[in-house]
Every structure is written in C-alpha cells, then in structure tokens.
C-alpha cells in the first residue's frame, strides 16, 4: 500500500492574520494522488488539509494555491517518498 502523508496548508494575510473560508488547491510535481483532488476551504485556523500518496519513490514538490485570490502560497515544500 502506498505511503499516505497529511499536508496542512495555512492561509494568512501579509500581516499574519488567519484567513478562514478560503478555497485552497494543492498540486504536485510530479503528479501524485491528492485527496481531495478539488479545493478545500480553510477552517477557523486558516488551515486546509490534504492527503497525498505515491506508489513510487521520489521527491515531490507541493504547490498550494489560494483560489479565492489566485495567489500561490510562498512556501513550496518537497516530500521525499522513500518507501
């Protein structure tokens, strides 16, 4: 069974204030399974949660986009699937 990783994305404004109710989409490069595949709304902490899984080893770059403002989240981490 492929390893599944929880990814939490936090959306805040430039001043650091939480932005709830924002639509967020997570994309990966190379493409892996992202659940849910569509957008997730941020909660009262400004957090949207996704799960990613890959059937092959390798490094995957994550990109989160605030669809509400069409803004890419500045921090784009990578995940290394080793199993």
CSV table of N, CA and C in Angstrom, one decimal:
chain,number,residue,atom,x,y,z
A,1,UNK,N,0.8,-1.2,0.0
A,1,UNK,CA,0.0,0.0,0.0
A,1,UNK,C,0.9,1.2,0.0
A,2,UNK,N,0.6,2.2,-0.8
A,2,UNK,CA,1.4,3.4,-0.9
A,2,UNK,C,1.3,4.2,0.4
A,3,UNK,N,2.4,4.9,0.8
A,3,UNK,CA,2.5,5.7,1.9
A,3,UNK,C,1.6,6.9,1.7
A,4,UNK,N,0.8,7.3,2.8
A,4,UNK,CA,0.0,8.4,2.7
A,4,UNK,C,0.5,9.5,3.7
A,5,UNK,N,0.6,10.7,3.3
A,5,UNK,CA,1.1,11.8,4.1
A,5,UNK,C,0.0,12.9,4.2
A,6,UNK,N,-0.2,13.4,5.4
A,6,UNK,CA,-1.1,14.5,5.6
A,6,UNK,C,-0.3,15.8,5.4
A,7,UNK,N,-1.0,16.7,4.6
A,7,UNK,CA,-0.4,18.0,4.3
A,7,UNK,C,-1.4,19.1,4.8
A,8,UNK,N,-0.9,19.9,5.7
A,8,UNK,CA,-1.7,21.0,6.2
A,8,UNK,C,-1.2,22.3,5.6
A,9,UNK,N,-2.1,23.1,5.0
A,9,UNK,CA,-1.8,24.4,4.4
A,9,UNK,C,-2.5,25.5,5.2
A,10,UNK,N,-1.7,26.5,5.6
A,10,UNK,CA,-2.2,27.6,6.4
A,10,UNK,C,-2.2,28.8,5.6
A,11,UNK,N,-3.4,29.5,5.5
A,11,UNK,CA,-3.5,30.7,4.7
A,11,UNK,C,-3.7,31.9,5.7
A,12,UNK,N,-2.7,32.8,5.5
A,12,UNK,CA,-2.8,34.1,6.3
A,12,UNK,C,-2.5,35.3,5.4
A,13,UNK,N,-2.9,36.4,5.9
A,13,UNK,CA,-2.6,37.6,5.1
A,13,UNK,C,-1.2,38.1,5.4
A,14,UNK,N,-0.8,39.2,4.7
A,14,UNK,CA,0.6,39.7,4.9
A,14,UNK,C,0.9,40.0,6.3
A,15,UNK,N,-0.1,40.4,7.1
A,15,UNK,CA,0.1,40.8,8.5
A,15,UNK,C,0.1,39.6,9.4
A,16,UNK,N,-0.1,38.4,8.9
A,16,UNK,CA,-0.1,37.1,9.7
A,16,UNK,C,-1.5,36.8,10.2
A,17,UNK,N,-2.5,37.5,9.9
A,17,UNK,CA,-3.9,37.2,10.3
A,17,UNK,C,-4.4,36.0,9.6
A,18,UNK,N,-5.1,35.1,10.3
A,18,UNK,CA,-5.8,33.9,9.7
A,18,UNK,C,-6.8,34.3,8.7
A,19,UNK,N,-6.9,33.6,7.6
A,19,UNK,CA,-7.9,33.8,6.6
A,19,UNK,C,-8.7,32.5,6.5
A,20,UNK,N,-9.9,32.5,7.1
A,20,UNK,CA,-10.8,31.3,7.1
A,20,UNK,C,-11.7,31.4,5.9
A,21,UNK,N,-12.3,30.3,5.5
A,21,UNK,CA,-13.2,30.2,4.4
A,21,UNK,C,-12.6,30.5,3.0
A,22,UNK,N,-11.3,30.3,2.9
A,22,UNK,CA,-10.6,30.4,1.6
A,22,UNK,C,-10.6,29.1,0.9
A,23,UNK,N,-10.7,29.1,-0.4
A,23,UNK,CA,-10.6,27.9,-1.2
A,23,UNK,C,-9.2,27.6,-1.6
A,24,UNK,N,-8.6,26.5,-1.2
A,24,UNK,CA,-7.2,26.1,-1.4
A,24,UNK,C,-7.1,24.9,-2.3
A,25,UNK,N,-6.2,24.9,-3.3
A,25,UNK,CA,-6.0,23.7,-4.1
A,25,UNK,C,-4.5,23.3,-3.9
A,26,UNK,N,-4.2,22.0,-3.9
A,26,UNK,CA,-2.9,21.5,-3.8
A,26,UNK,C,-2.5,20.8,-5.0
A,27,UNK,N,-1.4,21.2,-5.6
A,27,UNK,CA,-0.9,20.4,-6.8
A,27,UNK,C,0.5,19.9,-6.5
A,28,UNK,N,0.9,18.9,-7.3
A,28,UNK,CA,2.2,18.3,-7.0
A,28,UNK,C,3.0,18.1,-8.4
A,29,UNK,N,4.3,18.1,-8.3
A,29,UNK,CA,5.1,17.8,-9.4
A,29,UNK,C,6.3,16.9,-9.0
A,30,UNK,N,6.4,15.7,-9.5
A,30,UNK,CA,5.5,15.1,-10.5
A,30,UNK,C,4.1,14.8,-9.8
A,31,UNK,N,3.1,14.5,-10.7
A,31,UNK,CA,1.8,14.3,-10.2
A,31,UNK,C,1.7,13.0,-9.3
A,32,UNK,N,1.1,13.1,-8.1
A,32,UNK,CA,0.8,12.0,-7.3
A,32,UNK,C,-0.7,12.1,-6.9
A,33,UNK,N,-1.2,11.2,-6.1
A,33,UNK,CA,-2.6,11.2,-5.7
A,33,UNK,C,-2.7,12.2,-4.6
A,34,UNK,N,-3.7,13.2,-4.8
A,34,UNK,CA,-4.0,14.2,-3.9
A,34,UNK,C,-5.5,14.0,-3.5
A,35,UNK,N,-5.8,13.9,-2.2
A,35,UNK,CA,-7.2,13.8,-1.8
A,35,UNK,C,-7.5,14.8,-0.7
A,36,UNK,N,-8.5,15.6,-0.9
A,36,UNK,CA,-9.4,15.6,-2.0
A,36,UNK,C,-8.7,16.2,-3.2
A,37,UNK,N,-9.1,15.9,-4.4
A,37,UNK,CA,-8.5,16.3,-5.6
A,37,UNK,C,-8.9,17.8,-6.0
A,38,UNK,N,-10.1,18.2,-5.5
A,38,UNK,CA,-10.5,19.6,-5.8
A,38,UNK,C,-10.1,20.5,-4.7
A,39,UNK,N,-10.8,21.6,-4.4
A,39,UNK,CA,-10.4,22.6,-3.4
A,39,UNK,C,-10.9,22.2,-2.1
A,40,UNK,N,-10.3,22.7,-1.0
A,40,UNK,CA,-10.6,22.6,0.4
A,40,UNK,C,-10.8,24.0,0.9
A,41,UNK,N,-11.8,24.2,1.7
A,41,UNK,CA,-11.9,25.5,2.4
A,41,UNK,C,-11.1,25.5,3.7
A,42,UNK,N,-10.5,26.7,4.0
A,42,UNK,CA,-9.8,26.8,5.2
A,42,UNK,C,-10.7,26.9,6.4
A,43,UNK,N,-10.3,26.4,7.5
A,43,UNK,CA,-11.1,26.4,8.7
A,43,UNK,C,-10.9,27.7,9.5
A,44,UNK,N,-11.3,27.7,10.8
A,44,UNK,CA,-11.2,28.9,11.6
A,44,UNK,C,-9.7,29.2,12.0
A,45,UNK,N,-8.8,28.3,11.7
A,45,UNK,CA,-7.4,28.5,12.0
A,45,UNK,C,-6.7,28.9,10.7
A,46,UNK,N,-7.4,29.0,9.5
A,46,UNK,CA,-6.8,29.2,8.2
A,46,UNK,C,-6.2,28.0,7.6
A,47,UNK,N,-6.6,26.8,8.1
A,47,UNK,CA,-5.9,25.6,7.7
A,47,UNK,C,-6.8,24.8,6.7
A,48,UNK,N,-6.2,24.2,5.7
A,48,UNK,CA,-6.8,23.3,4.8
A,48,UNK,C,-6.0,22.0,4.8
A,49,UNK,N,-6.6,20.9,4.9
A,49,UNK,CA,-5.8,19.6,5.0
A,49,UNK,C,-6.1,18.8,3.7
A,50,UNK,N,-5.0,18.2,3.3
A,50,UNK,CA,-5.0,17.2,2.1
A,50,UNK,C,-4.2,16.0,2.5
A,51,UNK,N,-4.4,14.9,1.8
A,51,UNK,CA,-3.6,13.7,1.9
A,51,UNK,C,-3.0,13.4,0.6
A,52,UNK,N,-1.7,13.1,0.5
A,52,UNK,CA,-1.0,12.7,-0.7
A,52,UNK,C,-0.4,11.3,-0.6
A,53,UNK,N,-0.4,10.6,-1.7
A,53,UNK,CA,0.3,9.3,-1.7
A,53,UNK,C,0.9,9.1,-3.0
A,54,UNK,N,2.0,8.3,-3.0
A,54,UNK,CA,2.7,7.9,-4.3
A,54,UNK,C,3.0,6.5,-4.2
A,55,UNK,N,2.9,5.8,-5.4
A,55,UNK,CA,3.3,4.4,-5.5
A,55,UNK,C,4.7,4.2,-5.8
A,56,UNK,N,5.5,5.3,-6.1
A,56,UNK,CA,6.9,5.1,-6.5
A,56,UNK,C,7.7,6.1,-5.6
A,57,UNK,N,9.0,5.7,-5.4
A,57,UNK,CA,9.9,6.5,-4.6
A,57,UNK,C,10.2,7.8,-5.4
A,58,UNK,N,10.5,8.9,-4.6
A,58,UNK,CA,11.0,10.1,-5.3
A,58,UNK,C,10.6,11.3,-4.5
A,59,UNK,N,11.1,12.4,-5.0
A,59,UNK,CA,10.8,13.7,-4.4
A,59,UNK,C,9.7,14.4,-5.1
A,60,UNK,N,8.7,14.9,-4.4
A,60,UNK,CA,7.6,15.6,-4.9
A,60,UNK,C,7.5,17.0,-4.4
A,61,UNK,N,7.4,18.0,-5.3
A,61,UNK,CA,7.2,19.4,-4.9
A,61,UNK,C,5.7,19.7,-4.8
A,62,UNK,N,5.4,20.3,-3.6
A,62,UNK,CA,4.0,20.7,-3.4
A,62,UNK,C,3.8,22.2,-3.6
A,63,UNK,N,2.7,22.5,-4.3
A,63,UNK,CA,2.3,23.9,-4.5
A,63,UNK,C,0.9,24.1,-4.1
A,64,UNK,N,0.6,25.0,-3.2
A,64,UNK,CA,-0.7,25.3,-2.7
A,64,UNK,C,-1.1,26.7,-3.3
A,65,UNK,N,-2.4,26.8,-3.7
A,65,UNK,CA,-2.9,28.0,-4.3
A,65,UNK,C,-4.1,28.4,-3.6
A,66,UNK,N,-4.2,29.7,-3.2
A,66,UNK,CA,-5.4,30.2,-2.6
A,66,UNK,C,-6.3,30.6,-3.8
A,67,UNK,N,-7.2,29.8,-4.2
A,67,UNK,CA,-8.1,30.0,-5.3
A,67,UNK,C,-8.9,31.3,-5.2
A,68,UNK,N,-9.3,31.6,-4.0
A,68,UNK,CA,-10.1,32.8,-3.7
A,68,UNK,C,-9.4,34.1,-4.2
A,69,UNK,N,-8.1,34.1,-4.1
A,69,UNK,CA,-7.3,35.3,-4.5
A,69,UNK,C,-6.4,35.0,-5.7
A,70,UNK,N,-6.4,33.8,-6.2
A,70,UNK,CA,-5.5,33.3,-7.2
A,70,UNK,C,-4.0,33.6,-6.9
A,71,UNK,N,-3.7,33.3,-5.6
A,71,UNK,CA,-2.3,33.5,-5.1
A,71,UNK,C,-1.7,32.2,-4.7
A,72,UNK,N,-0.5,32.0,-5.2
A,72,UNK,CA,0.3,30.8,-4.9
A,72,UNK,C,1.0,31.0,-3.5
A,73,UNK,N,0.8,30.1,-2.6
A,73,UNK,CA,1.4,30.2,-1.3
A,73,UNK,C,3.0,30.2,-1.5
A,74,UNK,N,3.6,31.1,-0.8
A,74,UNK,CA,5.0,31.4,-1.0
A,74,UNK,C,5.9,30.2,-0.7
A,75,UNK,N,5.6,29.4,0.4
A,75,UNK,CA,6.4,28.3,0.8
A,75,UNK,C,5.9,27.0,0.0
A,76,UNK,N,6.8,26.5,-0.8
A,76,UNK,CA,6.6,25.3,-1.6
A,76,UNK,C,7.5,24.2,-1.2
A,77,UNK,N,7.1,23.4,-0.2
A,77,UNK,CA,8.0,22.3,0.3
A,77,UNK,C,8.0,21.1,-0.6
A,78,UNK,N,9.0,20.2,-0.3
A,78,UNK,CA,9.0,19.0,-1.0
A,78,UNK,C,8.9,17.8,-0.1
A,79,UNK,N,8.4,16.7,-0.6
A,79,UNK,CA,8.3,15.5,0.2
A,79,UNK,C,9.1,14.4,-0.5
A,80,UNK,N,9.8,13.6,0.3
A,80,UNK,CA,10.6,12.5,-0.3
A,80,UNK,C,10.0,11.2,0.1
A,81,UNK,N,9.3,10.6,-0.9
A,81,UNK,CA,8.7,9.3,-0.7
A,81,UNK,C,9.9,8.2,-0.8
A,82,UNK,N,10.1,7.5,0.3
A,82,UNK,CA,11.3,6.6,0.4
A,82,UNK,C,10.8,5.1,0.4
A,83,UNK,N,9.5,4.9,0.5
A,83,UNK,CA,9.0,3.5,0.6
A,83,UNK,C,8.0,3.3,-0.5
